[in-house]
mmCIF file with all atom_site columns, C-alpha atoms in Angstrom:
data_model
loop_
_atom_site.group_PDB
_atom_site.id
_atom_site.type_symbol
_atom_site.label_atom_id
_atom_site.label_alt_id
_atom_site.label_comp_id
_atom_site.label_asym_id
_atom_site.label_entity_id
_atom_site.label_seq_id
_atom_site.pdbx_PDB_ins_code
_atom_site.Cartn_x
_atom_site.Cartn_y
_atom_site.Cartn_z
_atom_site.occupancy
_atom_site.B_iso_or_equiv
_atom_site.pdbx_formal_charge
_atom_site.auth_seq_id
_atom_site.auth_comp_id
_atom_site.auth_asym_id
_atom_site.auth_atom_id
_atom_site.pdbx_PDB_model_num
ATOM 1   C CA . MET A 1 1   ? 0.000   0.000  0.000   1.00 77.00 ? 1   MET A CA 1
ATOM 2   C CA . LYS A 1 2   ? 1.319   3.419  -0.950  1.00 85.00 ? 2   LYS A CA 1
ATOM 3   C CA . PRO A 1 3   ? 1.185   6.241  1.589   1.00 92.00 ? 3   PRO A CA 1
ATOM 4   C CA . VAL A 1 4   ? -1.205  9.107  0.878   1.00 94.00 ? 4   VAL A CA 1
ATOM 5   C CA . LEU A 1 5   ? 0.470   11.788 -1.214  1.00 95.00 ? 5   LEU A CA 1
ATOM 6   C CA . ASP A 1 6   ? -0.654  15.324 -0.375  1.00 97.00 ? 6   ASP A CA 1
ATOM 7   C CA . MET A 1 7   ? -0.788  17.610 -3.397  1.00 98.00 ? 7   MET A CA 1
ATOM 8   C CA . THR A 1 8   ? -1.053  21.387 -3.271  1.00 98.00 ? 8   THR A CA 1
ATOM 9   C CA . PRO A 1 9   ? -3.706  23.472 -4.983  1.00 98.00 ? 9   PRO A CA 1
ATOM 10  C CA . ALA A 1 10  ? -1.023  24.854 -7.338  1.00 98.00 ? 10  ALA A CA 1
ATOM 11  C CA . GLU A 1 11  ? 0.055   21.325 -8.324  1.00 98.00 ? 11  GLU A CA 1
ATOM 12  C CA . ILE A 1 12  ? -3.558  20.334 -8.982  1.00 98.00 ? 12  ILE A CA 1
ATOM 13  C CA . GLN A 1 13  ? -4.232  23.461 -11.029 1.00 98.00 ? 13  GLN A CA 1
ATOM 14  C CA . ALA A 1 14  ? -1.111  22.890 -13.151 1.00 98.00 ? 14  ALA A CA 1
ATOM 15  C CA . GLY A 1 15  ? -2.043  19.228 -13.670 1.00 97.00 ? 15  GLY A CA 1
ATOM 16  C CA . LEU A 1 16  ? -5.575  20.128 -14.741 1.00 97.00 ? 16  LEU A CA 1
ATOM 17  C CA . LYS A 1 17  ? -4.314  22.747 -17.180 1.00 97.00 ? 17  LYS A CA 1
ATOM 18  C CA . SER A 1 18  ? -1.819  20.323 -18.715 1.00 97.00 ? 18  SER A CA 1
ATOM 19  C CA . GLY A 1 19  ? -4.304  17.444 -18.840 1.00 95.00 ? 19  GLY A CA 1
ATOM 20  C CA . ARG A 1 20  ? -2.128  15.258 -16.587 1.00 96.00 ? 20  ARG A CA 1
ATOM 21  C CA . ILE A 1 21  ? -4.681  15.007 -13.749 1.00 97.00 ? 21  ILE A CA 1
ATOM 22  C CA . PHE A 1 22  ? -8.115  13.403 -13.554 1.00 96.00 ? 22  PHE A CA 1
ATOM 23  C CA . LEU A 1 23  ? -9.631  15.145 -10.514 1.00 98.00 ? 23  LEU A CA 1
ATOM 24  C CA . VAL A 1 24  ? -12.244 13.148 -8.608  1.00 98.00 ? 24  VAL A CA 1
ATOM 25  C CA . ASP A 1 25  ? -14.541 15.071 -6.262  1.00 98.00 ? 25  ASP A CA 1
ATOM 26  C CA . VAL A 1 26  ? -15.879 12.724 -3.566  1.00 98.00 ? 26  VAL A CA 1
ATOM 27  C CA . ARG A 1 27  ? -18.219 15.266 -1.972  1.00 98.00 ? 27  ARG A CA 1
ATOM 28  C CA . GLU A 1 28  ? -21.976 14.861 -2.235  1.00 98.00 ? 28  GLU A CA 1
ATOM 29  C CA . PRO A 1 29  ? -24.051 16.113 -5.196  1.00 96.00 ? 29  PRO A CA 1
ATOM 30  C CA . ALA A 1 30  ? -25.443 19.147 -3.339  1.00 93.00 ? 30  ALA A CA 1
ATOM 31  C CA . GLU A 1 31  ? -21.913 20.271 -2.417  1.00 95.00 ? 31  GLU A CA 1
ATOM 32  C CA . PHE A 1 32  ? -20.742 19.780 -5.991  1.00 95.00 ? 32  PHE A CA 1
ATOM 33  C CA . ALA A 1 33  ? -23.739 21.721 -7.335  1.00 90.00 ? 33  ALA A CA 1
ATOM 34  C CA . ALA A 1 34  ? -23.095 24.624 -4.952  1.00 90.00 ? 34  ALA A CA 1
ATOM 35  C CA . GLU A 1 35  ? -19.431 25.004 -5.936  1.00 94.00 ? 35  GLU A CA 1
ATOM 36  C CA . ARG A 1 36  ? -16.841 22.943 -7.722  1.00 96.00 ? 36  ARG A CA 1
ATOM 37  C CA . ILE A 1 37  ? -13.439 22.979 -9.335  1.00 97.00 ? 37  ILE A CA 1
ATOM 38  C CA . HIS A 1 38  ? -13.684 23.280 -13.093 1.00 95.00 ? 38  HIS A CA 1
ATOM 39  C CA . GLY A 1 39  ? -12.743 19.940 -14.639 1.00 95.00 ? 39  GLY A CA 1
ATOM 40  C CA . ALA A 1 40  ? -13.489 17.805 -11.565 1.00 97.00 ? 40  ALA A CA 1
ATOM 41  C CA . PHE A 1 41  ? -15.689 14.718 -11.880 1.00 97.00 ? 41  PHE A CA 1
ATOM 42  C CA . LEU A 1 42  ? -18.179 13.760 -9.182  1.00 97.00 ? 42  LEU A CA 1
ATOM 43  C CA . TYR A 1 43  ? -17.931 10.330 -7.542  1.00 97.00 ? 43  TYR A CA 1
ATOM 44  C CA . PRO A 1 44  ? -19.701 10.822 -4.167  1.00 98.00 ? 44  PRO A CA 1
ATOM 45  C CA . LEU A 1 45  ? -18.214 8.949  -1.243  1.00 97.00 ? 45  LEU A CA 1
ATOM 46  C CA . SER A 1 46  ? -21.721 7.840  -0.155  1.00 97.00 ? 46  SER A CA 1
ATOM 47  C CA . THR A 1 47  ? -21.979 5.656  -3.283  1.00 97.00 ? 47  THR A CA 1
ATOM 48  C CA . PHE A 1 48  ? -18.272 5.297  -4.029  1.00 97.00 ? 48  PHE A CA 1
ATOM 49  C CA . ASP A 1 49  ? -17.160 2.214  -5.940  1.00 97.00 ? 49  ASP A CA 1
ATOM 50  C CA . PRO A 1 50  ? -13.403 2.127  -6.599  1.00 96.00 ? 50  PRO A CA 1
ATOM 51  C CA . LYS A 1 51  ? -13.877 -0.284 -9.496  1.00 94.00 ? 51  LYS A CA 1
ATOM 52  C CA . ALA A 1 52  ? -16.070 2.293  -11.303 1.00 95.00 ? 52  ALA A CA 1
ATOM 53  C CA . LEU A 1 53  ? -13.252 4.839  -11.506 1.00 95.00 ? 53  LEU A CA 1
ATOM 54  C CA . PRO A 1 54  ? -11.896 5.528  -14.969 1.00 89.00 ? 54  PRO A CA 1
ATOM 55  C CA . ASN A 1 55  ? -8.389  4.434  -15.827 1.00 81.00 ? 55  ASN A CA 1
ATOM 56  C CA . ASP A 1 56  ? -7.156  5.866  -19.081 1.00 77.00 ? 56  ASP A CA 1
ATOM 57  C CA . GLY A 1 57  ? -3.548  5.096  -18.180 1.00 80.00 ? 57  GLY A CA 1
ATOM 58  C CA . GLU A 1 58  ? -2.383  8.578  -19.099 1.00 87.00 ? 58  GLU A CA 1
ATOM 59  C CA . ARG A 1 59  ? -3.676  10.867 -16.368 1.00 94.00 ? 59  ARG A CA 1
ATOM 60  C CA . MET A 1 60  ? -3.010  10.485 -12.677 1.00 94.00 ? 60  MET A CA 1
ATOM 61  C CA . LEU A 1 61  ? -6.125  10.177 -10.592 1.00 96.00 ? 61  LEU A CA 1
ATOM 62  C CA . VAL A 1 62  ? -6.340  12.670 -7.703  1.00 98.00 ? 62  VAL A CA 1
ATOM 63  C CA . PHE A 1 63  ? -9.136  12.904 -5.138  1.00 98.00 ? 63  PHE A CA 1
ATOM 64  C CA . HIS A 1 64  ? -10.542 15.945 -3.398  1.00 98.00 ? 64  HIS A CA 1
ATOM 65  C CA . CYS A 1 65  ? -13.334 16.809 -0.989  1.00 98.00 ? 65  CYS A CA 1
ATOM 66  C CA . GLY A 1 66  ? -14.139 19.692 1.335   1.00 97.00 ? 66  GLY A CA 1
ATOM 67  C CA . SER A 1 67  ? -11.216 19.418 3.744   1.00 97.00 ? 67  SER A CA 1
ATOM 68  C CA . GLY A 1 68  ? -9.190  16.331 2.817   1.00 96.00 ? 68  GLY A CA 1
ATOM 69  C CA . LYS A 1 69  ? -10.759 13.756 5.123   1.00 97.00 ? 69  LYS A CA 1
ATOM 70  C CA . ARG A 1 70  ? -13.170 12.109 2.666   1.00 98.00 ? 70  ARG A CA 1
ATOM 71  C CA . SER A 1 71  ? -10.540 12.045 -0.060  1.00 98.00 ? 71  SER A CA 1
ATOM 72  C CA . GLN A 1 72  ? -8.294  10.054 2.264   1.00 97.00 ? 72  GLN A CA 1
ATOM 73  C CA . THR A 1 73  ? -11.196 7.666  2.912   1.00 97.00 ? 73  THR A CA 1
ATOM 74  C CA . ALA A 1 74  ? -11.618 7.219  -0.860  1.00 98.00 ? 74  ALA A CA 1
ATOM 75  C CA . ILE A 1 75  ? -7.898  6.438  -1.160  1.00 97.00 ? 75  ILE A CA 1
ATOM 76  C CA . ALA A 1 76  ? -8.192  3.812  1.591   1.00 97.00 ? 76  ALA A CA 1
ATOM 77  C CA . MET A 1 77  ? -11.188 2.247  -0.182  1.00 97.00 ? 77  MET A CA 1
ATOM 78  C CA . CYS A 1 78  ? -9.239  2.126  -3.452  1.00 96.00 ? 78  CYS A CA 1
ATOM 79  C CA . GLN A 1 79  ? -6.251  0.503  -1.842  1.00 96.00 ? 79  GLN A CA 1
ATOM 80  C CA . GLN A 1 80  ? -8.463  -2.055 -0.090  1.00 96.00 ? 80  GLN A CA 1
ATOM 81  C CA . ALA A 1 81  ? -9.866  -2.890 -3.546  1.00 96.00 ? 81  ALA A CA 1
ATOM 82  C CA . GLY A 1 82  ? -6.351  -3.450 -4.871  1.00 94.00 ? 82  GLY A CA 1
ATOM 83  C CA . LEU A 1 83  ? -5.973  -0.118 -6.675  1.00 94.00 ? 83  LEU A CA 1
ATOM 84  C CA . GLU A 1 84  ? -2.879  1.998  -6.177  1.00 91.00 ? 84  GLU A CA 1
ATOM 85  C CA . HIS A 1 85  ? -4.494  5.449  -6.134  1.00 94.00 ? 85  HIS A CA 1
ATOM 86  C CA . HIS A 1 86  ? -2.871  7.510  -3.401  1.00 95.00 ? 86  HIS A CA 1
ATOM 87  C CA . ARG A 1 87  ? -3.001  11.231 -4.300  1.00 97.00 ? 87  ARG A CA 1
ATOM 88  C CA . HIS A 1 88  ? -5.331  13.897 -2.972  1.00 98.00 ? 88  HIS A CA 1
ATOM 89  C CA . LEU A 1 89  ? -5.694  17.651 -2.677  1.00 98.00 ? 89  LEU A CA 1
ATOM 90  C CA . ALA A 1 90  ? -4.442  18.358 0.835   1.00 98.00 ? 90  ALA A CA 1
ATOM 91  C CA . GLY A 1 91  ? -6.965  20.580 2.571   1.00 97.00 ? 91  GLY A CA 1
ATOM 92  C CA . GLY A 1 92  ? -9.566  19.966 -0.136  1.00 98.00 ? 92  GLY A CA 1
ATOM 93  C CA . MET A 1 93  ? -11.846 22.701 -1.399  1.00 97.00 ? 93  MET A CA 1
ATOM 94  C CA . MET A 1 94  ? -10.955 24.865 1.610   1.00 97.00 ? 94  MET A CA 1
ATOM 95  C CA . ALA A 1 95  ? -7.288  24.893 0.568   1.00 98.00 ? 95  ALA A CA 1
ATOM 96  C CA . TRP A 1 96  ? -8.218  25.508 -3.078  1.00 98.00 ? 96  TRP A CA 1
ATOM 97  C CA . LYS A 1 97  ? -10.288 28.574 -2.149  1.00 96.00 ? 97  LYS A CA 1
ATOM 98  C CA . ALA A 1 98  ? -7.673  29.796 0.354   1.00 97.00 ? 98  ALA A CA 1
ATOM 99  C CA . ALA A 1 99  ? -5.205  29.788 -2.556  1.00 98.00 ? 99  ALA A CA 1
ATOM 100 C CA . ASN A 1 100 ? -7.648  32.073 -4.405  1.00 96.00 ? 100 ASN A CA 1
ATOM 101 C CA . LEU A 1 101 ? -8.107  29.574 -7.227  1.00 97.00 ? 101 LEU A CA 1
ATOM 102 C CA . PRO A 1 102 ? -11.323 29.688 -9.268  1.00 95.00 ? 102 PRO A CA 1
ATOM 103 C CA . VAL A 1 103 ? -14.445 27.698 -8.512  1.00 96.00 ? 103 VAL A CA 1
ATOM 104 C CA . ILE A 1 104 ? -17.698 27.365 -10.376 1.00 94.00 ? 104 ILE A CA 1
ATOM 105 C CA . SER A 1 105 ? -20.655 28.240 -8.177  1.00 89.00 ? 105 SER A CA 1
ATOM 106 C CA . ILE A 1 106 ? -24.343 28.898 -8.650  1.00 84.00 ? 106 ILE A CA 1
ATOM 107 C CA . ASP A 1 107 ? -25.806 32.387 -8.467  1.00 81.00 ? 107 ASP A CA 1
ATOM 108 C CA . PRO A 1 108 ? -28.734 31.862 -6.064  1.00 79.00 ? 108 PRO A CA 1
ATOM 109 C CA . ALA A 1 109 ? -30.684 34.755 -7.620  1.00 83.00 ? 109 ALA A CA 1
ATOM 110 C CA . THR A 1 110 ? -30.621 33.347 -11.150 1.00 84.00 ? 110 THR A CA 1
ATOM 111 C CA . GLY A 1 111 ? -29.581 29.698 -10.819 1.00 79.00 ? 111 GLY A CA 1
ATOM 112 C CA . ARG A 1 112 ? -26.854 30.303 -13.397 1.00 81.00 ? 112 ARG A CA 1
ATOM 113 C CA . PRO A 1 113 ? -23.289 29.114 -12.968 1.00 81.00 ? 113 PRO A CA 1
ATOM 114 C CA . ARG A 1 114 ? -20.646 31.717 -12.227 1.00 80.00 ? 114 ARG A CA 1
ATOM 115 C CA . GLU A 1 115 ? -16.873 31.493 -12.234 1.00 76.00 ? 115 GLU A CA 1
#
């Protein structure tokens, strides 16, 4: 089993821009709908199945959640299923926003997305 590798918001942003990272958001649908990182894919921890994760062999799979706890749980579930995924966004969405990186959110007045 590989130890959990903490990645910074800057590393995640660079990996998304270059196409090297497949970012998996393990928060719940309501959290994802309220705000999300552009390019992240939703795989909620409440229904998480490690075997359903994509594996294109080219991009590294990185997990994220709100604070980093659920992403570590997803990593543990993957490793228990025999998968070697071990990277996550340390500090989760809170760290991403603290780094002043962009999120997509919903304007409550109009229901439209805003970046």
